[in-house]
Short mmCIF file of C-alpha atoms and ligand atoms in Angstrom, two decimals:
data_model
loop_
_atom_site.label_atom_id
_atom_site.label_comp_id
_atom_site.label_asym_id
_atom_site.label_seq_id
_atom_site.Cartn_x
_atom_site.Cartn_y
_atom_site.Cartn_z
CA UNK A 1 132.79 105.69 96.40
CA UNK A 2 135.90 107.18 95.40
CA UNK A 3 137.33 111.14 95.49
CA UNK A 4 138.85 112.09 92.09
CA UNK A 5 139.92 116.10 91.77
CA UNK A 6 138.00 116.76 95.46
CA UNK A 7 134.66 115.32 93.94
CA UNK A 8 133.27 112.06 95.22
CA UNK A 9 131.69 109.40 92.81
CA UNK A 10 129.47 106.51 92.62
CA UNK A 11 130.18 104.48 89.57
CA UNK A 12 131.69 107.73 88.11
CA UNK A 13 128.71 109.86 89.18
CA UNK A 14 129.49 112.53 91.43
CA UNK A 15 127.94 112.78 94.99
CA UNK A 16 127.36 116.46 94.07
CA UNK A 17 125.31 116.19 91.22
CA UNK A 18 123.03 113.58 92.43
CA UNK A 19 121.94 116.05 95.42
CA UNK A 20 121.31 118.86 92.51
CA UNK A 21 119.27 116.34 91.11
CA UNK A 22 117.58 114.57 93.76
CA UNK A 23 117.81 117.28 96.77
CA UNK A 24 118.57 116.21 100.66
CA UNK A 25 118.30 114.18 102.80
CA UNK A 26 118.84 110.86 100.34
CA UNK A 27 119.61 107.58 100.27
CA UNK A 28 121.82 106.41 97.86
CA UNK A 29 122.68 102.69 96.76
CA UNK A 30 125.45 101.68 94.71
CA UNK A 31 124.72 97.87 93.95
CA UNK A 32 127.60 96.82 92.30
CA UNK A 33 128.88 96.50 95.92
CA UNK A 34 125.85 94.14 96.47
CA UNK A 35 126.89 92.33 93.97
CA UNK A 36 130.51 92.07 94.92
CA UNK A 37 129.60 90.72 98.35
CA UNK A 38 127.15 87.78 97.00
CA UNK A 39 130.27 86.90 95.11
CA UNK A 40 132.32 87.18 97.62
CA UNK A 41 130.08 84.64 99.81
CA UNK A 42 129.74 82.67 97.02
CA UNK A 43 134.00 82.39 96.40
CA UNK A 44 134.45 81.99 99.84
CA UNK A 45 132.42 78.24 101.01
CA UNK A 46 133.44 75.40 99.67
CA UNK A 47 130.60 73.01 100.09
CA UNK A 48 128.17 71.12 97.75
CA UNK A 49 125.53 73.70 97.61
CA UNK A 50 125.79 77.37 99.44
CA UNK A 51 122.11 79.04 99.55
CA UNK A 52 122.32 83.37 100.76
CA UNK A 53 119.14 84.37 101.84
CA UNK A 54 119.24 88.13 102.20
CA UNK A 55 117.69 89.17 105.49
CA UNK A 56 115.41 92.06 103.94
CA UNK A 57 115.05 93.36 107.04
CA UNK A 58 118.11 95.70 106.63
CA UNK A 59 116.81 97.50 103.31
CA UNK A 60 113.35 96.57 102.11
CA UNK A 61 113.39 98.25 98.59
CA UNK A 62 111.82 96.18 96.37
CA UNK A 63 114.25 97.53 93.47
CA UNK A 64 117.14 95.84 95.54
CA UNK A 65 115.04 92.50 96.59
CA UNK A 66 114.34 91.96 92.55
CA UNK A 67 118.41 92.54 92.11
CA UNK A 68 119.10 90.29 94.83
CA UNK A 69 116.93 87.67 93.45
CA UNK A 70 118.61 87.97 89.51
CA UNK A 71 121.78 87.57 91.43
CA UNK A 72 120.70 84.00 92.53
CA UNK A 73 120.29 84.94 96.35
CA UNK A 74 117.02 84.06 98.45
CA UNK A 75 114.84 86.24 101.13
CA UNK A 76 114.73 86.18 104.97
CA UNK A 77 112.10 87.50 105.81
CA UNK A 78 110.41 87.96 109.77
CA UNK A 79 107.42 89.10 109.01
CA UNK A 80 104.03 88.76 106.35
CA UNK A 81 104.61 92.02 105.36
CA UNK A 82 107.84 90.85 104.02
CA UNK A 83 107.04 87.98 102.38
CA UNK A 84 104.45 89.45 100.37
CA UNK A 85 107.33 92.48 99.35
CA UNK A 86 109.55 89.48 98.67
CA UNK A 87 106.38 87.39 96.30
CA UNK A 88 105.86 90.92 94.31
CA UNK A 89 109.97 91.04 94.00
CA UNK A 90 109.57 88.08 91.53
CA UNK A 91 111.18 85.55 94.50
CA UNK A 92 109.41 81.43 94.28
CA UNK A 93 108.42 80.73 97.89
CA UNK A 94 110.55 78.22 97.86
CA UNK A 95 113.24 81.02 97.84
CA UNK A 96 111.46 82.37 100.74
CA UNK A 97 113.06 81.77 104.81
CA UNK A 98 110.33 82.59 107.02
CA UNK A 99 111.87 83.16 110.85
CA UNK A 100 108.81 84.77 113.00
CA UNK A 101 109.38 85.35 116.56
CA UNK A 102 106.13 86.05 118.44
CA UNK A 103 103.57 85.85 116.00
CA UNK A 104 99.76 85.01 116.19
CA UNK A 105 99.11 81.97 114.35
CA UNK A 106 97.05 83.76 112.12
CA UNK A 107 100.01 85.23 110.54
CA UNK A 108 101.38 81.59 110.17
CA UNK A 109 98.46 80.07 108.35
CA UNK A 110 99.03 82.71 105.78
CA UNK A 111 103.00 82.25 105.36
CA UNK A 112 101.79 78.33 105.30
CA UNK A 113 99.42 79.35 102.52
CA UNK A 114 101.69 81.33 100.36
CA UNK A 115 104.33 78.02 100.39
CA UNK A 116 107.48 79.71 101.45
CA UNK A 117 109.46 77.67 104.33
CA UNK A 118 108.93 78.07 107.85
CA UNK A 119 111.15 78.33 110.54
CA UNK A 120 109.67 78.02 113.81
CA UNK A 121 111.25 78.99 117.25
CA UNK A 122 108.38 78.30 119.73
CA UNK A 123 107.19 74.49 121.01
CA UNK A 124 103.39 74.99 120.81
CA UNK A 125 103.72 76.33 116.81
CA UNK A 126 105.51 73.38 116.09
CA UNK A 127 102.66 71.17 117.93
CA UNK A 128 99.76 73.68 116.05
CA UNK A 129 101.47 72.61 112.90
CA UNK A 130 101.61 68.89 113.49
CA UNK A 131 97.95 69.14 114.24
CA UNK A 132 96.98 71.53 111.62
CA UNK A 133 99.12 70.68 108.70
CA UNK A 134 100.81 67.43 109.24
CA UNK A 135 102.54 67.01 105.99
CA UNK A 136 104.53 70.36 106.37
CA UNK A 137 108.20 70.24 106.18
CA UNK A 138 109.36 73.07 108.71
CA UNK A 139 112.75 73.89 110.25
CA UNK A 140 113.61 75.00 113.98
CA UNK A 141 114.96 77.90 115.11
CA UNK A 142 117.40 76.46 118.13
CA UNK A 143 118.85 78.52 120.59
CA UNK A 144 122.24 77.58 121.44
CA UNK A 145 122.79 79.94 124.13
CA UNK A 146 126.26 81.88 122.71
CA UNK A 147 126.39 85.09 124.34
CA UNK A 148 127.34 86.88 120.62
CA UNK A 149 126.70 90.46 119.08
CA UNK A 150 127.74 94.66 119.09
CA UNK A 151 125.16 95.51 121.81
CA UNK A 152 122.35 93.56 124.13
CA UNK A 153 120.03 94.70 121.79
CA UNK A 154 121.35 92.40 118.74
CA UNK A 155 122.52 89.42 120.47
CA UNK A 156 119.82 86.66 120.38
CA UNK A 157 121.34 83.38 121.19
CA UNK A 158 121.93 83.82 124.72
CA UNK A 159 119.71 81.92 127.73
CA UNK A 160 117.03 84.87 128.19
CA UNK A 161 116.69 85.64 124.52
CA UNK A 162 113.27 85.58 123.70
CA UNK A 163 114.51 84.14 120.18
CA UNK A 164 114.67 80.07 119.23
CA UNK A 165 113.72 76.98 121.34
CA UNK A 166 116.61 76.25 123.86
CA UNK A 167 119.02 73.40 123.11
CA UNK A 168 117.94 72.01 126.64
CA UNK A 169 114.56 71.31 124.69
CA UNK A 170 115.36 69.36 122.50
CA UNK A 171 114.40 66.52 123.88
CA UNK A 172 111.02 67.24 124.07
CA UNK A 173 110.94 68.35 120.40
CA UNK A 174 111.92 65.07 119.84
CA UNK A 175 109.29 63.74 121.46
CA UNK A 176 106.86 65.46 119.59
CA UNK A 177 108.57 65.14 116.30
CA UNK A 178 107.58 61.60 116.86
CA UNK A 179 105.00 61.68 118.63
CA UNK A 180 103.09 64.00 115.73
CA UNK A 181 105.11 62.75 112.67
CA UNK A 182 106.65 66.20 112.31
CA UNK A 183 108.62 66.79 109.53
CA UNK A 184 111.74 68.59 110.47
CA UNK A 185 113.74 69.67 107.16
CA UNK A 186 116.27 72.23 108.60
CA UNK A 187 117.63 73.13 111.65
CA UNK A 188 118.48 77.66 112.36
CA UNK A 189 120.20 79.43 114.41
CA UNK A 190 121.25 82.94 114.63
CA UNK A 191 123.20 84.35 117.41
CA UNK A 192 123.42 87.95 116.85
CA UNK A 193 124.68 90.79 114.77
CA UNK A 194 127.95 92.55 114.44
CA UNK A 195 129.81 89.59 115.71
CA UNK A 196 132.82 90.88 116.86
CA UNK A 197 134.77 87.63 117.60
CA UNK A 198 134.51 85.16 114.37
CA UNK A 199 135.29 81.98 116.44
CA UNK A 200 132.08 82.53 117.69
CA UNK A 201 130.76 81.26 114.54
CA UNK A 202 133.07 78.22 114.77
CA UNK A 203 132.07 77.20 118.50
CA UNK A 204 128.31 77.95 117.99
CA UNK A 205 128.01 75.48 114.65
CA UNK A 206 129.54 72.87 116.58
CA UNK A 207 126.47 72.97 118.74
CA UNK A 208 124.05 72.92 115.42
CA UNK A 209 126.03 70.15 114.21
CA UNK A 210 124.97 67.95 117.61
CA UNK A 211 121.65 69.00 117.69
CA UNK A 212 120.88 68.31 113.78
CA UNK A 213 122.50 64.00 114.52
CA UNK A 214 119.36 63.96 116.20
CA UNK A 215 117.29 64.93 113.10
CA UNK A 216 117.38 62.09 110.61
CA UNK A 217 115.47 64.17 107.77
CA UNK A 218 117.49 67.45 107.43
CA UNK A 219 117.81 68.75 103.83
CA UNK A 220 119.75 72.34 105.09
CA UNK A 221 121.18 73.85 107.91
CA UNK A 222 121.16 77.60 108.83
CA UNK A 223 123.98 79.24 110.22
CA UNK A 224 121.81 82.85 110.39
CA UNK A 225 124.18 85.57 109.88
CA UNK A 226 126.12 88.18 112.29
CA UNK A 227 128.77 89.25 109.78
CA UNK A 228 130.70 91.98 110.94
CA UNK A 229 131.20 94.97 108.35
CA UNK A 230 133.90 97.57 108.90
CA UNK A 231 132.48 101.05 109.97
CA UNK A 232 135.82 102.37 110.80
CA UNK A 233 138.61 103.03 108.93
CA UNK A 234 140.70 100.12 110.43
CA UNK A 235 137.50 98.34 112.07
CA UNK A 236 137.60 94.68 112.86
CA UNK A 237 135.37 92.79 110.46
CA UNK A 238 134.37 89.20 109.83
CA UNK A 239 137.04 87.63 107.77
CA UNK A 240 134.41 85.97 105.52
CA UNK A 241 137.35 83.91 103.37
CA UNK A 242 138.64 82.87 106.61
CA UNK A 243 135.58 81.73 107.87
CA UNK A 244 134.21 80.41 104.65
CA UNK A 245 137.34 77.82 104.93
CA UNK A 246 136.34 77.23 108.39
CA UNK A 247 132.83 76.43 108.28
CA UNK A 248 133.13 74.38 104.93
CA UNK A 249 135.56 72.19 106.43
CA UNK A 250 133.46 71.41 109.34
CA UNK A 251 129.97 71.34 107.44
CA UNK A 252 130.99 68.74 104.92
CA UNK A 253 132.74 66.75 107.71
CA UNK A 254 129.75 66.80 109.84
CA UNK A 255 128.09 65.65 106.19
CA UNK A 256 129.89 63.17 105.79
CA UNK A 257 129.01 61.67 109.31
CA UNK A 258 125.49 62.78 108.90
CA UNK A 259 125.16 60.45 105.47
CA UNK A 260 123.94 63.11 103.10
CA UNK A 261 124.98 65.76 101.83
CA UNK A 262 122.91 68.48 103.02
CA UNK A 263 122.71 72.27 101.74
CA UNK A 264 124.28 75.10 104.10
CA UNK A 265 122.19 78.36 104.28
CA UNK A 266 123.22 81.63 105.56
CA UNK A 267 120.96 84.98 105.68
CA UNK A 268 123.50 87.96 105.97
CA UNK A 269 121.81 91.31 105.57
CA UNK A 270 124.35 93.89 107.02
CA UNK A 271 127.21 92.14 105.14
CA UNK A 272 125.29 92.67 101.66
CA UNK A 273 124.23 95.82 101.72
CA UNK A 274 125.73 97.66 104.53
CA UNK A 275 128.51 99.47 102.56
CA UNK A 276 126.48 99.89 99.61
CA UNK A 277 124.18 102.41 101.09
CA UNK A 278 125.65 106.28 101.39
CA UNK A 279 123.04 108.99 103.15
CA UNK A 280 123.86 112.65 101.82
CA UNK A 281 122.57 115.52 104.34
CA UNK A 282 122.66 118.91 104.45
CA UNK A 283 124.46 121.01 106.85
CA UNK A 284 121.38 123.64 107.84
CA UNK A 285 123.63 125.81 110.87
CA UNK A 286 126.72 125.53 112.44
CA UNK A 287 126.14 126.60 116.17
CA UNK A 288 128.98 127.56 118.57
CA UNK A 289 128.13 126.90 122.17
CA UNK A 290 130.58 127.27 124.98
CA UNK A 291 131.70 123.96 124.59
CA UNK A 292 130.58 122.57 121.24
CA UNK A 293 130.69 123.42 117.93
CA UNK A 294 127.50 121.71 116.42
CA UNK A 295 126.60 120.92 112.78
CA UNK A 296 123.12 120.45 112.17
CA UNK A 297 121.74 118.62 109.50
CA UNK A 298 117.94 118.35 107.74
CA UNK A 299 117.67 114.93 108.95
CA UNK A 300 118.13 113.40 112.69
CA UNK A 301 116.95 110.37 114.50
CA UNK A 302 113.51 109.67 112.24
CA UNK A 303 116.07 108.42 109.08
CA UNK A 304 119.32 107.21 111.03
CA UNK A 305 118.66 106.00 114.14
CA UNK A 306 121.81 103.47 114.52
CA UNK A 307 123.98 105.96 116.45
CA UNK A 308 121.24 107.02 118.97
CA UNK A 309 120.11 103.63 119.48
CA UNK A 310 122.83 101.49 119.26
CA UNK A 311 125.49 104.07 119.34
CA UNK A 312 126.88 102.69 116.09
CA UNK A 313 129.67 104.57 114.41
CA UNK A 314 129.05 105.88 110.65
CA UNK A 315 131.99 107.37 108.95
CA UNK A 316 131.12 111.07 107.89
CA UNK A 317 132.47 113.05 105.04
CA UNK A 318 132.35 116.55 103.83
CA UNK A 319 130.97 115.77 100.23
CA UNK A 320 131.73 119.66 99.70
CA UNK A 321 135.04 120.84 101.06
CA UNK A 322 137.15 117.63 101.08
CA UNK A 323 140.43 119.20 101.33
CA UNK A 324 138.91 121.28 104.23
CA UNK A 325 141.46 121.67 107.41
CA UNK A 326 139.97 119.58 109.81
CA UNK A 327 137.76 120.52 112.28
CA UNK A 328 136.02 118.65 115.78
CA UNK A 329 132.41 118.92 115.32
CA UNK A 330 129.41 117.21 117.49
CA UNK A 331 127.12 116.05 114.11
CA UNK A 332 123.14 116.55 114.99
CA UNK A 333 120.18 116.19 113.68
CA UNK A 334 116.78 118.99 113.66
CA UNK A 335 114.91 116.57 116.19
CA UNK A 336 113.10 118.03 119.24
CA UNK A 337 115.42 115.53 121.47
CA UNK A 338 119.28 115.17 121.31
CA UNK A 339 120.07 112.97 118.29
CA UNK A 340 123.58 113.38 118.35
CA UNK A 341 124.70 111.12 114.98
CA UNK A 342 128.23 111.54 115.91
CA UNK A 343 130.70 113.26 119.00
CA UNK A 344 134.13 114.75 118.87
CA UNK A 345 134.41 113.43 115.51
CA UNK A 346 137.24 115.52 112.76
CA UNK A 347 135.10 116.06 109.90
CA UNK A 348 137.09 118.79 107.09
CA UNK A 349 136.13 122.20 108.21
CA UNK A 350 132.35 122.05 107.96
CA UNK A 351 129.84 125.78 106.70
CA UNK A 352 126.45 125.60 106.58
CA UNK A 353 125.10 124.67 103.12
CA UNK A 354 127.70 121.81 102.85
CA UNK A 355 126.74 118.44 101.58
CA UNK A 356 127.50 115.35 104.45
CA UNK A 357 127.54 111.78 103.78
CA UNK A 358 127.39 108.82 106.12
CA UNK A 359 128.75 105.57 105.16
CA UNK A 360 127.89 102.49 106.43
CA UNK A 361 124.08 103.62 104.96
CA UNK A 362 122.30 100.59 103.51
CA UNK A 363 121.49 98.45 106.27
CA UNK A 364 119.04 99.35 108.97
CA UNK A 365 118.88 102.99 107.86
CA UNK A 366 116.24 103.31 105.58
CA UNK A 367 114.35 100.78 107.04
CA UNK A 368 114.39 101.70 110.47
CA UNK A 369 113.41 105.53 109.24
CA UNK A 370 110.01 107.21 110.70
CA UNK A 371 108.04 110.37 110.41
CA UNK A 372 108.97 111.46 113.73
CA UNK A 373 108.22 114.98 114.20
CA UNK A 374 106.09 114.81 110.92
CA UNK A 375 109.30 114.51 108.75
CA UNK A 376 108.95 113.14 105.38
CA UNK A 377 110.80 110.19 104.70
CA UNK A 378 113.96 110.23 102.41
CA UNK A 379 114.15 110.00 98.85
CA UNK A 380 116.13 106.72 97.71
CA UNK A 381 118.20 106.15 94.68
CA UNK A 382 120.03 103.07 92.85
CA UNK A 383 123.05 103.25 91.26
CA UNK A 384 123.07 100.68 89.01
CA UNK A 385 125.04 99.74 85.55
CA UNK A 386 126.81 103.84 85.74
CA UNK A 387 123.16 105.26 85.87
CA UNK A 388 121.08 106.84 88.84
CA UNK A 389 117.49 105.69 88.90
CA UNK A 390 115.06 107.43 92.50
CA UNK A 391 113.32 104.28 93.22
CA UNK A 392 111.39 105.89 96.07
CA UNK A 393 110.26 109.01 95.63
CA UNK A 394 110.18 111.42 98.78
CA UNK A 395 107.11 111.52 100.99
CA UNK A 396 105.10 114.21 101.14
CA UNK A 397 102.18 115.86 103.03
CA UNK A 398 99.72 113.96 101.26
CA UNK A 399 101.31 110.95 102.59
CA UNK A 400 101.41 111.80 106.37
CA UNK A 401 98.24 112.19 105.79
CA UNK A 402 96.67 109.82 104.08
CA UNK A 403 95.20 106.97 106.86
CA UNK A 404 93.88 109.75 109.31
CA UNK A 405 90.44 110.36 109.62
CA UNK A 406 89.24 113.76 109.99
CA UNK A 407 86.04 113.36 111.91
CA UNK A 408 86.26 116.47 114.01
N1 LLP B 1 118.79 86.28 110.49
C1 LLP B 1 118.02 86.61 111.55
C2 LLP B 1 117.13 85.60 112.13
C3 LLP B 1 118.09 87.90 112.09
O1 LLP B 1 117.34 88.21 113.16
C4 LLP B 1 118.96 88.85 111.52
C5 LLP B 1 119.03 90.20 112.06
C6 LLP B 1 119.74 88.48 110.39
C7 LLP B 1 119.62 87.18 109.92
C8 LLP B 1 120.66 89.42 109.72
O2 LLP B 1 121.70 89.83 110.53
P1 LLP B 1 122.90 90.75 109.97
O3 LLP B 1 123.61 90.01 108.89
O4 LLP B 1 122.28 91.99 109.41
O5 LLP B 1 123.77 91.03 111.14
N2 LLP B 1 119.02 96.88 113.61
C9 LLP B 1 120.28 96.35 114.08
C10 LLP B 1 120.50 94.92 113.62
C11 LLP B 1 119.35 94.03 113.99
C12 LLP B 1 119.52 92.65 113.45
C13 LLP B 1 118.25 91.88 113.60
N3 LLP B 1 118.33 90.58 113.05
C14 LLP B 1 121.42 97.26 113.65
O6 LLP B 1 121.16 98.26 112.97
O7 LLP B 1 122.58 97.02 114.01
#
């Protein structure tokens, strides 16, 4: 996004005219950033054969899966629900990471079906498997226990994460890998997002590296994901080029020791399309209190729930009065229950009517959005090649509607 005579643009499109267009509150996607960070992955390994899978977790639109997947990238997915998004996307299962934690084995049995490869992070799946389908090649999510991540909620490699079988286990997964002829083709971990520290990244693949000498038949290893984004102006981020040097180094090293040269897999989703996504609000009041000057918005906690639950930071801009003097404002939403989406923050002087944007937008935004307090969802546009293109259309009562029952 860039401001040219006090008018934002998208790939030359301004901000403005997309809300005449599409109205508020909307999600808006410019994927030529997308595409710069795949390439910017891509530049920065250096090892015999680099495999993204985008963790489709952080934006789910199928529009963005199918440009993910022309741009050579495959799918994380955590869920069935996922997978089968991913299959109508156009992805091979082959293409297709699948990293449950706590499923039925129900659920299993039908990622086993559709072919896409399993990553399992629980002892008695991997025996169920053996049993069941002996000839499956599977990979194991380890836990390496690295305390790592922005908040307790996204940090998943420590000793009482629920996530990945403990590297104090392994010895009993050896046991059954040859005990039930299990056939062990990767080896996962992922230790958290937002990362703040990259040389966590550095000490926690050293512990993959001496767990995988122990699996003769590995064809990848997974290093998850964690990148940190900036959110900030001047925010520490994962130095990806840095790291890229870093982790090559050490992979094709450990390759070299290992015998073969095996494939290195990561599944960012924040660092792809984090910065692509921008949400555009309205300002519905400006309310003085005696210590507060609040701008509410027509949106709240049910389509950005980062700050309330995380207290992440998003960067907020007055699409209409850029040149405004600036102004301390406590940004809210219209939900029954304080969703405060930012405090004390200097926004350019804001009126009611203007148009607000929050960066940051295209990771765990949309699709972490409910109908809380029967609010439609947003609408969602691409940005793609200089043109705009809604590729979800905004909900409506119909849709609130639709699975209840009326038997009274
Ligand atoms: N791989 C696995 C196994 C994961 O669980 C996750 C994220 C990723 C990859 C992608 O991580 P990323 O590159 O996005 O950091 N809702 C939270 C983030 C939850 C992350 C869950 N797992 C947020 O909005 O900050």
């Amino acid at each position: 996004m860039n401001l040219e005579n006090d008018q934002y643009l998208i790939q030359g499109i301004p901000l403005l005219d997309l809300v005449k267009k599409y109205e508020t509150p909307l999600y808006i996607y410019d994927s030529s950033i997308i595409k710069r960070q795949i390439d910017r992955l891509n530049k920065a390994f250096d090892v015999p054969h680099l495999d993204v899978h985008f963790a489709c977790k952080a934006l789910n639109n199928i529009n963005i899966l199918k440009l993910v997947n022309q741009w050579g990238a495959g799918l994380d997915t955590v869920s069935i629900q996922e997978i089968w998004t991913g299959l109508k996307a156009g992805f091979d299962p082959s293409r297709i990471i699948y990293t449950p934690n706590c499923v039925g084995v129900d659920e299993i049995e039908m990622a086993l079906e559709l072919g896409v490869q399993i990553n399992i992070d629980h002892i008695e799946t991997l025996e169920y498997i053996g049993h069941h389908h002996p000839n499956t090649k599977m990979c194991i999510r380890i836990n390496p226990h690295v305390m790592a991540g922005g908040n307790e909620n996204i940090s998943v490699g420590h000793i009482d994460s629920k996530f990945g079988i403990s590297i104090y286990q392994m010895p009993l997964v050896e046991r059954l890998v040859k005990t039930l002829g299990l056939k062990i083709n990767g080896l996962h971990m992922h230790t958290g997002s937002d990362i703040l520290d990259a040389g966590v990244f550095s000490f926690a693949s050293d512990i993959l590296f001496d767990v995988a000498k122990k699996f003769p038949d590995l064809e990848f290893l997974d290093f998850g994901s964690g990148l940190k984004v900036p959110y900030k102006e001047d925010d520490v981020f994962t130095d990806i080029e840095e790291l890229g040097v870093i982790l090559s180094k050490k992979f094709n090293d450990f390759c070299k020791d290992y015998g073969r040269k095996l494939s290195l897999y990561l599944e960012p989703g924040k660092f792809l399309v984090s910065e692509c996504g921008f949400f555009l609000v309205k300002t519905n009041v400006i309310k003085q209190t005696p210590s507060t000057v609040f701008a509410g918005v027509d949106s709240g906690m049910n389509h950005l729930i980062r700050p309330m639950l995380y207290n992440a930071y998003h960067q907020i801009i007055n699409v209409s009065n850029p040149g405004g003097k600036p102004r301390v404002y406590n940004v809210v939403g219209y939900i029954c229950e304080t969703d405060t989406f930012a405090s004390n923050r200097v926004v350019p002087e804001i009126h009611a009517g203007d148009i607000l944007c929050f960066k940051n937008a295209g990771a765990y935004c949309f699709s972490m959005s409910s109908n809380y307090n029967s609010r439609f969802r947003p609408a969602e546009v691409l940005i793609h090649e200089g043109t705009d293109m809604l590729i979800r259309k905004r909900e409506t009562i119909d849709d609130l509607l639709k699975n209840q029952i009326e038997v009274i």
